[in-house]
Coordinates of C-alpha atoms and ligand atoms in Angstrom, one line a residue:
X1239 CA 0.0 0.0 0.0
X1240 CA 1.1 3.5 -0.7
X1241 CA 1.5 5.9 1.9
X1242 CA -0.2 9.3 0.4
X1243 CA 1.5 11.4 3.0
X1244 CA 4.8 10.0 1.8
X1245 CA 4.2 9.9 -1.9
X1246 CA 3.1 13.8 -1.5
X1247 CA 6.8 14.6 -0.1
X1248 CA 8.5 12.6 -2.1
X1249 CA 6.6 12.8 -5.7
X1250 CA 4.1 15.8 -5.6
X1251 CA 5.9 19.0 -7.0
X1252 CA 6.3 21.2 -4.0
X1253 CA 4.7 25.0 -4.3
X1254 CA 7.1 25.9 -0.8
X1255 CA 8.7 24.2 2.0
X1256 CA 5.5 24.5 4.2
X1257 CA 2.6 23.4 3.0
X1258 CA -0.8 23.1 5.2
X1259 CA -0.2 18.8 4.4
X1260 CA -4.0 18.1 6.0
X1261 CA -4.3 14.7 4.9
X1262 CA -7.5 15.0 3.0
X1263 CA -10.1 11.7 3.8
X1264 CA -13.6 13.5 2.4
X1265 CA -15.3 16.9 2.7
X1266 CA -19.0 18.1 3.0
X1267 CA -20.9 21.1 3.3
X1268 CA -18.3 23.6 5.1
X1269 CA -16.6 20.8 6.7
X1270 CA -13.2 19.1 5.7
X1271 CA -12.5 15.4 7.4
X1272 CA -8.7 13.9 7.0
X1273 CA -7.7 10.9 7.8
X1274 CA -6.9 11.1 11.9
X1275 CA -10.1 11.5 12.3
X1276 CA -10.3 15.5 12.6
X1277 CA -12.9 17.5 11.3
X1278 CA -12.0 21.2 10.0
X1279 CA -14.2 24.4 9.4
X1280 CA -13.3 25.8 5.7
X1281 CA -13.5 29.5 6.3
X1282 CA -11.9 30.0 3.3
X1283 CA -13.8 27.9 0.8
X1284 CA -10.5 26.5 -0.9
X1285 CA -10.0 30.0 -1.9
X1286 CA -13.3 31.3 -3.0
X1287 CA -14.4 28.1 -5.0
X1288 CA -17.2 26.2 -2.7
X1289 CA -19.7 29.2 -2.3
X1290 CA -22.2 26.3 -2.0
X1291 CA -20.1 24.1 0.3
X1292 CA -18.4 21.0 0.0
X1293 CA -20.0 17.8 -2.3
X1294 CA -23.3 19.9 -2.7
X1295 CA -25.9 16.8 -3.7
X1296 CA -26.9 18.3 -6.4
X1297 CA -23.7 19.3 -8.2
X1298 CA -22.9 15.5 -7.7
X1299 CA -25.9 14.8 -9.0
X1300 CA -25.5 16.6 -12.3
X1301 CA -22.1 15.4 -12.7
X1302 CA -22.8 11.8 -12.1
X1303 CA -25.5 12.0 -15.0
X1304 CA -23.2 13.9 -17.2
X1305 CA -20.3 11.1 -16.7
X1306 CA -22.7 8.5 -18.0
X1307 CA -23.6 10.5 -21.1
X1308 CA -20.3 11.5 -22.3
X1309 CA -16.7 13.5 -21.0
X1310 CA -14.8 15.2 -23.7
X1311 CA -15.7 14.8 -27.1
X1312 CA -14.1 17.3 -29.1
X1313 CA -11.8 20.6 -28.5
X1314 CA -14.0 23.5 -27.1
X1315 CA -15.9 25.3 -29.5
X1316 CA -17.0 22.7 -32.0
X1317 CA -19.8 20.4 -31.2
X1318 CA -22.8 21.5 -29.4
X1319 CA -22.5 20.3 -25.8
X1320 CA -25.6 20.4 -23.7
X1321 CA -24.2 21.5 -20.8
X1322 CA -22.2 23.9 -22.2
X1323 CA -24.9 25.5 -24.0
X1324 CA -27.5 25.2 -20.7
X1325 CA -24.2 27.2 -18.5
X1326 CA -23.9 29.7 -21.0
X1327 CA -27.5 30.6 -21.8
X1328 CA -28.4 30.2 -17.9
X1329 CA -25.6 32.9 -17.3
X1330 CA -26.3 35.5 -20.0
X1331 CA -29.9 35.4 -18.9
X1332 CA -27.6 37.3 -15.3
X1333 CA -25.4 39.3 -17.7
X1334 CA -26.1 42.7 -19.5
X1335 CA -26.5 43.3 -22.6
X1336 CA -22.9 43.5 -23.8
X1337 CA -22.3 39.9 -21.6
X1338 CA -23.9 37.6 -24.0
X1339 CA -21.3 35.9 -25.6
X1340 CA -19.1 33.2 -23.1
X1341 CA -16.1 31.7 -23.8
X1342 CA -15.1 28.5 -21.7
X1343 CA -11.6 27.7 -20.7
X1344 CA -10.3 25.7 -17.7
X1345 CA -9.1 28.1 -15.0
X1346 CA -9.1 31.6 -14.2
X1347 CA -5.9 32.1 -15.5
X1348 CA -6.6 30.8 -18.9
X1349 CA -10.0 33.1 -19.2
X1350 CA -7.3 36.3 -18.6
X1351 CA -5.3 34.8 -21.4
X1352 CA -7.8 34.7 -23.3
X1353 CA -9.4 38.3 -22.2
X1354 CA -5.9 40.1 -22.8
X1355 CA -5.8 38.3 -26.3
X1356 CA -9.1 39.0 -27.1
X1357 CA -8.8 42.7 -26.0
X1358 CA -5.4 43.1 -28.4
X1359 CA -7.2 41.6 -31.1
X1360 CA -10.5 43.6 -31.3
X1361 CA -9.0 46.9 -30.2
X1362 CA -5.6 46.5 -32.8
X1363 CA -3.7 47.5 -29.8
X1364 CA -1.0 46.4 -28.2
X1365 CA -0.6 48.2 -24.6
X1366 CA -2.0 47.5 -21.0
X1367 CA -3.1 48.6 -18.1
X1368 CA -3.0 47.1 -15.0
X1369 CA -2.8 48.1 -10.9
X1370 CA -0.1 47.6 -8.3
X1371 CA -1.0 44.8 -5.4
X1372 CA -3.1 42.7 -8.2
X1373 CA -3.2 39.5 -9.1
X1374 CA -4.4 37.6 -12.5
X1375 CA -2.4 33.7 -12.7
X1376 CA 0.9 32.7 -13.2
X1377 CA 1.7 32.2 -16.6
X1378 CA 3.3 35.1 -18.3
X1379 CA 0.4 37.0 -19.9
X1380 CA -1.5 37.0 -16.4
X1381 CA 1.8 37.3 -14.8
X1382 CA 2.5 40.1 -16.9
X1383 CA -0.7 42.3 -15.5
X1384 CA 0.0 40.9 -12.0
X1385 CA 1.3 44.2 -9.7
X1386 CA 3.5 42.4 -7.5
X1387 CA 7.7 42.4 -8.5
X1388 CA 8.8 39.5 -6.4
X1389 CA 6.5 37.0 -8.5
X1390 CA 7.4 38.5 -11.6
X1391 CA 11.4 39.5 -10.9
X1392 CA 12.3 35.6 -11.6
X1393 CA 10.6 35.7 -15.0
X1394 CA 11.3 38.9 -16.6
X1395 CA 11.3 40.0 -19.3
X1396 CA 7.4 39.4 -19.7
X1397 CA 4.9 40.9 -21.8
X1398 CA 5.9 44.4 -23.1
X1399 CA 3.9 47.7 -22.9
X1400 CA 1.8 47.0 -19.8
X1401 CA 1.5 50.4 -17.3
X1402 CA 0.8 49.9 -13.5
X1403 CA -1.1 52.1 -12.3
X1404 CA -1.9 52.7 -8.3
X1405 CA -5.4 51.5 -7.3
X1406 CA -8.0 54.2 -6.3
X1407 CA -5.5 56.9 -7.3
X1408 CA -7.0 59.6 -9.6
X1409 CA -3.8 60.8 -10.5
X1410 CA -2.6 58.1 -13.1
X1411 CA -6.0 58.0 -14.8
X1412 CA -5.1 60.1 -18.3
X1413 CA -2.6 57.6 -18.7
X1414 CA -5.3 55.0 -20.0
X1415 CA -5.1 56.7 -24.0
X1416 CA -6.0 55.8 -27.8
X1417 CA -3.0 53.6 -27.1
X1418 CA -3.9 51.2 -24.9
X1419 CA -5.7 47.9 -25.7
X1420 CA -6.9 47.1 -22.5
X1421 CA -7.1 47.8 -18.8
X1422 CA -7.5 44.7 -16.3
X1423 CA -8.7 44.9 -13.2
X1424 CA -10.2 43.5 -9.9
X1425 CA -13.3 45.6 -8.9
X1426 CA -12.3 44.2 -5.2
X1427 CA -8.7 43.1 -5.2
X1428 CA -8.2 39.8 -3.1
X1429 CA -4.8 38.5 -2.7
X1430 CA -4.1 42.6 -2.7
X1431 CA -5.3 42.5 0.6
X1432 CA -9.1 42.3 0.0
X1433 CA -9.4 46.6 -1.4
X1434 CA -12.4 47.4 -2.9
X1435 CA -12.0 49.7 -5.7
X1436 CA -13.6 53.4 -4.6
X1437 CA -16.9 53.8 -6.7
X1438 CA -16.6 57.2 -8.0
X1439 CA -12.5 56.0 -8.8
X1440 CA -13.8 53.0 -10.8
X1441 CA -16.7 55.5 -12.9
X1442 CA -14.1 57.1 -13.9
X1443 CA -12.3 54.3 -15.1
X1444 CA -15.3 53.4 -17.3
X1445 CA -15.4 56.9 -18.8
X1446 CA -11.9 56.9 -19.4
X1447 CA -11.6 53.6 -21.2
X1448 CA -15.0 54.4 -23.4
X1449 CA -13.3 57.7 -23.9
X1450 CA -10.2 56.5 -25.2
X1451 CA -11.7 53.4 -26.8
X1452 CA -9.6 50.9 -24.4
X1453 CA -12.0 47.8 -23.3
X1454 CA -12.4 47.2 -19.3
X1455 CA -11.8 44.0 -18.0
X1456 CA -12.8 43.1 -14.9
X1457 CA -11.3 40.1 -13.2
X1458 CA -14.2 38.9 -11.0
X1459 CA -12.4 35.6 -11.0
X1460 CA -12.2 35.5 -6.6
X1461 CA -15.1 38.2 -5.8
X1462 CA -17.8 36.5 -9.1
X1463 CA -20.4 33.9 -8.5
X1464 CA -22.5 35.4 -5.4
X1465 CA -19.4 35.5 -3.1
X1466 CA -19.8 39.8 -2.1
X1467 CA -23.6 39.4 -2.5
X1468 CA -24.3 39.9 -6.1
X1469 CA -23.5 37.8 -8.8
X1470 CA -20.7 39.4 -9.8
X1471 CA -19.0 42.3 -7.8
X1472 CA -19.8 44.9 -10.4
X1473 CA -23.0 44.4 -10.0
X1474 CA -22.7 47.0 -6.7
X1475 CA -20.8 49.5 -8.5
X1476 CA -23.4 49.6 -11.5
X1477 CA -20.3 49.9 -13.9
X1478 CA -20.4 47.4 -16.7
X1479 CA -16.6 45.9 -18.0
X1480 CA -16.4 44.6 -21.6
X1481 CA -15.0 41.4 -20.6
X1482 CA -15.7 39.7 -17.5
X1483 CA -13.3 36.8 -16.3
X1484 CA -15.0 34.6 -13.9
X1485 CA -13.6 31.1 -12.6
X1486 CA -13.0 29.5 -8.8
X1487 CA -16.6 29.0 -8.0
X1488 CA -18.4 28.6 -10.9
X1489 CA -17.6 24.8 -11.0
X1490 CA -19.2 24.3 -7.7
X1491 CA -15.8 22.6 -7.4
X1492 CA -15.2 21.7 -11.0
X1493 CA -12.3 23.2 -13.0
X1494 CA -14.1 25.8 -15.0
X1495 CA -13.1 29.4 -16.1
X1496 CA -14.8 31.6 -18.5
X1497 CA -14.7 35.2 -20.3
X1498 CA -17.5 37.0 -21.5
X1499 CA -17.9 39.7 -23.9
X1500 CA -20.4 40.9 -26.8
X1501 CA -20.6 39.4 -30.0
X1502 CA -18.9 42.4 -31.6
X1503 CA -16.0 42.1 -29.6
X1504 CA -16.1 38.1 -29.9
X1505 CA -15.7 38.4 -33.7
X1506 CA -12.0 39.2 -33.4
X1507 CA -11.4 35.6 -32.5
X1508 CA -13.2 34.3 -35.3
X1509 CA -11.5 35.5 -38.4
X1510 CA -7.7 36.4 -39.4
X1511 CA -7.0 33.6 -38.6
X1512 CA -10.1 31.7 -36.9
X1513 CA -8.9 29.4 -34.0
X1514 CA -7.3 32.3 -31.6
X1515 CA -7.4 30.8 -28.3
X1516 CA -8.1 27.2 -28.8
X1517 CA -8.6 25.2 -25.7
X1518 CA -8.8 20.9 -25.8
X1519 CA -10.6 21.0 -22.6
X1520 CA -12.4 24.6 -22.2
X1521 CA -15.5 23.9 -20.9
X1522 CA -15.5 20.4 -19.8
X1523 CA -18.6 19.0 -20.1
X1524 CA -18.6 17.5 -16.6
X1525 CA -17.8 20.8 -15.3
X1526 CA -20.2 22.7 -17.3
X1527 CA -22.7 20.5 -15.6
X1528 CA -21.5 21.1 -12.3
X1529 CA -21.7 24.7 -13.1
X1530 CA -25.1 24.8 -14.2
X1531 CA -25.9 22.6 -11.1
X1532 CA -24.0 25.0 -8.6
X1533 CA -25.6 28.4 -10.1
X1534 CA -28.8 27.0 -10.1
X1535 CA -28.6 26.2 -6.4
X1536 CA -27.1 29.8 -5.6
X1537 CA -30.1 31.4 -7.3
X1538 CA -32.8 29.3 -6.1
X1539 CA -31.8 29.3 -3.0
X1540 CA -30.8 32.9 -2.8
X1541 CA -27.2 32.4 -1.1
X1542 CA -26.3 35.8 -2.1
X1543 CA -28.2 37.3 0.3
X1544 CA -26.6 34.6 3.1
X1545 CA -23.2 36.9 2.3
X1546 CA -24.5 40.1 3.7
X1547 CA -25.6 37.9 6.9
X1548 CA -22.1 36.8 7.2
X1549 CA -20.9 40.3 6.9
X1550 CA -22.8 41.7 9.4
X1551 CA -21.9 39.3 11.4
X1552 CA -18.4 39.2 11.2
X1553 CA -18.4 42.7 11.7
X1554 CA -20.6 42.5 14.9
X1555 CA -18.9 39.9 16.5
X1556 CA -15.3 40.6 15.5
X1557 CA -14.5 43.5 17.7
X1558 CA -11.1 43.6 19.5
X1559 CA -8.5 46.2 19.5
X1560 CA -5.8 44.1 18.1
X1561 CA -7.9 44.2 14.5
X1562 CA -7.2 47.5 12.6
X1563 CA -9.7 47.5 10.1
X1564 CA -12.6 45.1 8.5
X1565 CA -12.3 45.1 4.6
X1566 CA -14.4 43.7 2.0
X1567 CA -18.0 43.1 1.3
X1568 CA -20.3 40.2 1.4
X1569 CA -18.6 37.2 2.2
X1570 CA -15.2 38.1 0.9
X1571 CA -13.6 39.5 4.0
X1572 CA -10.4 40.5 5.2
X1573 CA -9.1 41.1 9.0
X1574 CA -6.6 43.4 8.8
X1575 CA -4.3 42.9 11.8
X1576 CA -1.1 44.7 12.2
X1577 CA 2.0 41.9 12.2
X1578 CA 2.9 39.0 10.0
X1579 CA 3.8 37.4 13.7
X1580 CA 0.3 38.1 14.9
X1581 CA -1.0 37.1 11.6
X1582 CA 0.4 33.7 11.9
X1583 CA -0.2 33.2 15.1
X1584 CA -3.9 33.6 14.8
X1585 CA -4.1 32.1 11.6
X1586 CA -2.4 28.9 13.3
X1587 CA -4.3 28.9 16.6
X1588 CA -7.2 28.8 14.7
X1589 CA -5.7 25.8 13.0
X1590 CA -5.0 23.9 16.0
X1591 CA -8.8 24.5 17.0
X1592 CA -10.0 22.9 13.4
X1593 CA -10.7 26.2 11.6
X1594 CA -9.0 26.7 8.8
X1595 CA -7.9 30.4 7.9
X1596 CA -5.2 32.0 5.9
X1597 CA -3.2 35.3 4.7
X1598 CA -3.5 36.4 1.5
X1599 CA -0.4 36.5 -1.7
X1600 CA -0.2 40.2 -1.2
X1601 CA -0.2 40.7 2.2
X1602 CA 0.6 38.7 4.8
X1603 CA -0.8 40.7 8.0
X1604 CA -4.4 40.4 6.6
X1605 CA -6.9 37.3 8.0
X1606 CA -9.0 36.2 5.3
X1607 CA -12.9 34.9 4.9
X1608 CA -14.4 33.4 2.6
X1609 CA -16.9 31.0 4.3
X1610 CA -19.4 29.2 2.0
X1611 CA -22.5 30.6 1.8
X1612 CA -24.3 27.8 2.9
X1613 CA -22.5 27.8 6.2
X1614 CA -24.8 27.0 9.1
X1615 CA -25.6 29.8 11.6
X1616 CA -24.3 27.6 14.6
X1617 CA -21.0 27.1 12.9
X1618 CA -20.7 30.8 12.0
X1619 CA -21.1 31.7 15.4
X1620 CA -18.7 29.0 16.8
X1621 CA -16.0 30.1 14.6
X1622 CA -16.1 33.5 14.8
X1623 CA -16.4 33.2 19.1
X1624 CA -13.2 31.1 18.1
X1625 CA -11.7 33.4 15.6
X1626 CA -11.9 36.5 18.2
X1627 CA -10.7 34.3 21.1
X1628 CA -7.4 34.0 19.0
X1629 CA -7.1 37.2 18.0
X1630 CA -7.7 38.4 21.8
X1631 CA -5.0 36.0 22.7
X1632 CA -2.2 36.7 20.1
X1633 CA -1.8 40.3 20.4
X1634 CA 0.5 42.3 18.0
X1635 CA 4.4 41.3 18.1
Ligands
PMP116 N1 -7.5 36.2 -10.8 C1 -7.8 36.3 -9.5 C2 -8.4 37.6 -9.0 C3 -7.6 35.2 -8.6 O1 -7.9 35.4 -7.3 C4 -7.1 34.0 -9.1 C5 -6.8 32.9 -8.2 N2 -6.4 33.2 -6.9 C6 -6.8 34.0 -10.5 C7 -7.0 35.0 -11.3 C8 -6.2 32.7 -11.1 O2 -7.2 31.7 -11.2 P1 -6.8 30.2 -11.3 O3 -6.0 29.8 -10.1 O4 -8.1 29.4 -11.5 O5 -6.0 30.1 -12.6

């Protein structure tokens, strides 16, 4: 018999010498269970991906009738695919006007790929946008709009022509011209340390990309899918992108990303030559049925509105001195505290007391949430009385 623990030291690519290493047995509802018998709270939803919880029934449901009808069949974008076609249709029926094309891909990564390629293609242009503290994936197109240096210093030189600007600052703003393709951005950055963008600051980015004729493209691949309370995060501001990445969640724990655009825009990847961004496994059937599944759930069941209950009660509960400042909205939530020392220590405590929380890329003095949705009162209000204890008993170092 293999031992998995041993196999993931000696065999699994390692991402650092520290990884979490919870030894995984099941996991359901907000729950994880490894294999000495521990159960664990997920406060942080594997990073914004299971809004709905853990092994929702019906998500298994819809992928267990998918399996025995067919997987892949062909690369995305040829055949008509049921599933496909039910995701995309159920999703522009929650999308403006200018949202009603959808592009599948497998991870939120690949939709900016395809976004930033897409954007260069209609517009003729070649130059980017993008903010400082963001983040967009790790290859070198997302890695090239990602506004952090020590991530990016190893791999340099990346793409060409792409301009940081500061996020929320005014100042920078003239800078987006007739020059510039695209700008990408996250209406609420989240490994940035959980900032929502200022709304009057992001108006003004619309008007100055319409202006200059630069297409907006909001990442909402962390904040999409119900997790701040609306489908998607742009949704508050009442400021539409021209291409919208969205990922994580909408699997309901399937690999799934997409981009959406209009048909105008969409055009550019049809023709000269057709075949821009070809994916073999974009839009995975399986996965497009555990989408459908999963956003079916969080609009039926109106778990959006569940993320302003957590809010308010993370913000009612967690009072302590030691906590600077509450960020974020709905149920994607950041503790600001002031130390990476503190940080840890609360972040571990917690782990010791089978809640898992953690930091985010950016910024390691920040606590984040990102509790599913579904996450049952009694278990909120454990884990935040837990959550504060910590904090209370770890005070800055
Ligand atoms: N954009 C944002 C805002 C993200 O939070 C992430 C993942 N943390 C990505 C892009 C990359 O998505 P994926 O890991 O699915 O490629």
């Amino acid at each position: 018999m293999t031992n998995p623990r041993e196999a993931f030291f000696n065999h699994i690519a390692q991402t650092s010498d520290s990884p979490l290493g919870l030894e995984i047995a099941r996991a359901e509802g907000p729950y994880l269970y490894t294999t000495d018998g521990r159960r664990y709270t997920d406060f942080i939803s594997g990073i914004a991906v299971s809004t709905l919880g853990h092994s929702h029934p019906e998500v298994i449901e819809a992928i267990e009738q998918q399996v025995r009808l067919h997987m892949h069949v062909m690369v995305y974008g040829e055949f008509v695919q049921k599933p496909q076609s039910n995701l995309a249709q159920l999703l522009a029926s929650h999308l403006p006007d200018n949202l009603q094309r959808i592009y599948f891909v497998n991870s939120g990564t690949e939709a900016n790929e395809g976004a930033l390629k897409l954007a260069k293609k209609a517009t003729g242009r070649k130059r980017m946008v993008a903010f400082r503290n963001s983040y967009h994936g790790d290859t070198h197109g997302a890695l090239s709009v990602t506004g952090r240096d020590v991530y990016r210093d190893p791999y340099l030189p990346l793409l060409p022509d792409v301009t940081f600007l500061n996020f929320n600052d005014y100042a920078q703003l003239s800078t987006i011209d007739e020059t510039v393709a695209c700008v990408i951005m996250e209406p609420i950055q989240g490994e940035g340390g959980i900032i929502q963008a200022d709304p009057q600051w992001l108006a003004q980015v619309r008007q100055q990309c319409t202006r200059a004729g630069a297409l907006l493209i909001f990442d909402e691949i962390q904040s999409g899918m119900g997790r701040t309370g609306a489908l998607f995060a742009f949704m508050h501001y009442g400021i539409v992108p021209d291409i919208l990445c969205m990922a994580k969640a909408l699997g309901g724990g399937m690999p799934i990303g997409a981009f959406a655009s209009s048909h105008a825009i969409f055009e550019a990847f049809m023709y000269n030559p057709p075949l821009n961004h070809v994916t073999t496994f974009g839009g995975h059937p399986v996965s497009a049925a555990a989408a459908h599944a999963a956003l079916t759930v969080l609009l039926r069941d109106k778990l959006m509105d569940r993320a302003f209950r957590i809010e308010n009660r993370v913000r009612s509960v967690l009072k302590s001195d030691h906590i600077t400042e509450i960020r974020g909205k709905g149920a994607m939530l950041g503790l600001q505290l002031k130390t990476f020392a503190q940080t840890r220590a609360v972040v571990e405590a917690c782990l010791e007391q089978g809640i898992l929380l953690g930091w985010t890329l950016h910024s390691n003095t920040l606590v984040r949430l990102a509790p599913p949705l579904t996450i049952p009162e009694e278990t909120l209000t454990e884990t935040l009385a837990v959550l504060l204890q910590a904090i209370h008993d770890h005070p800055p170092v």
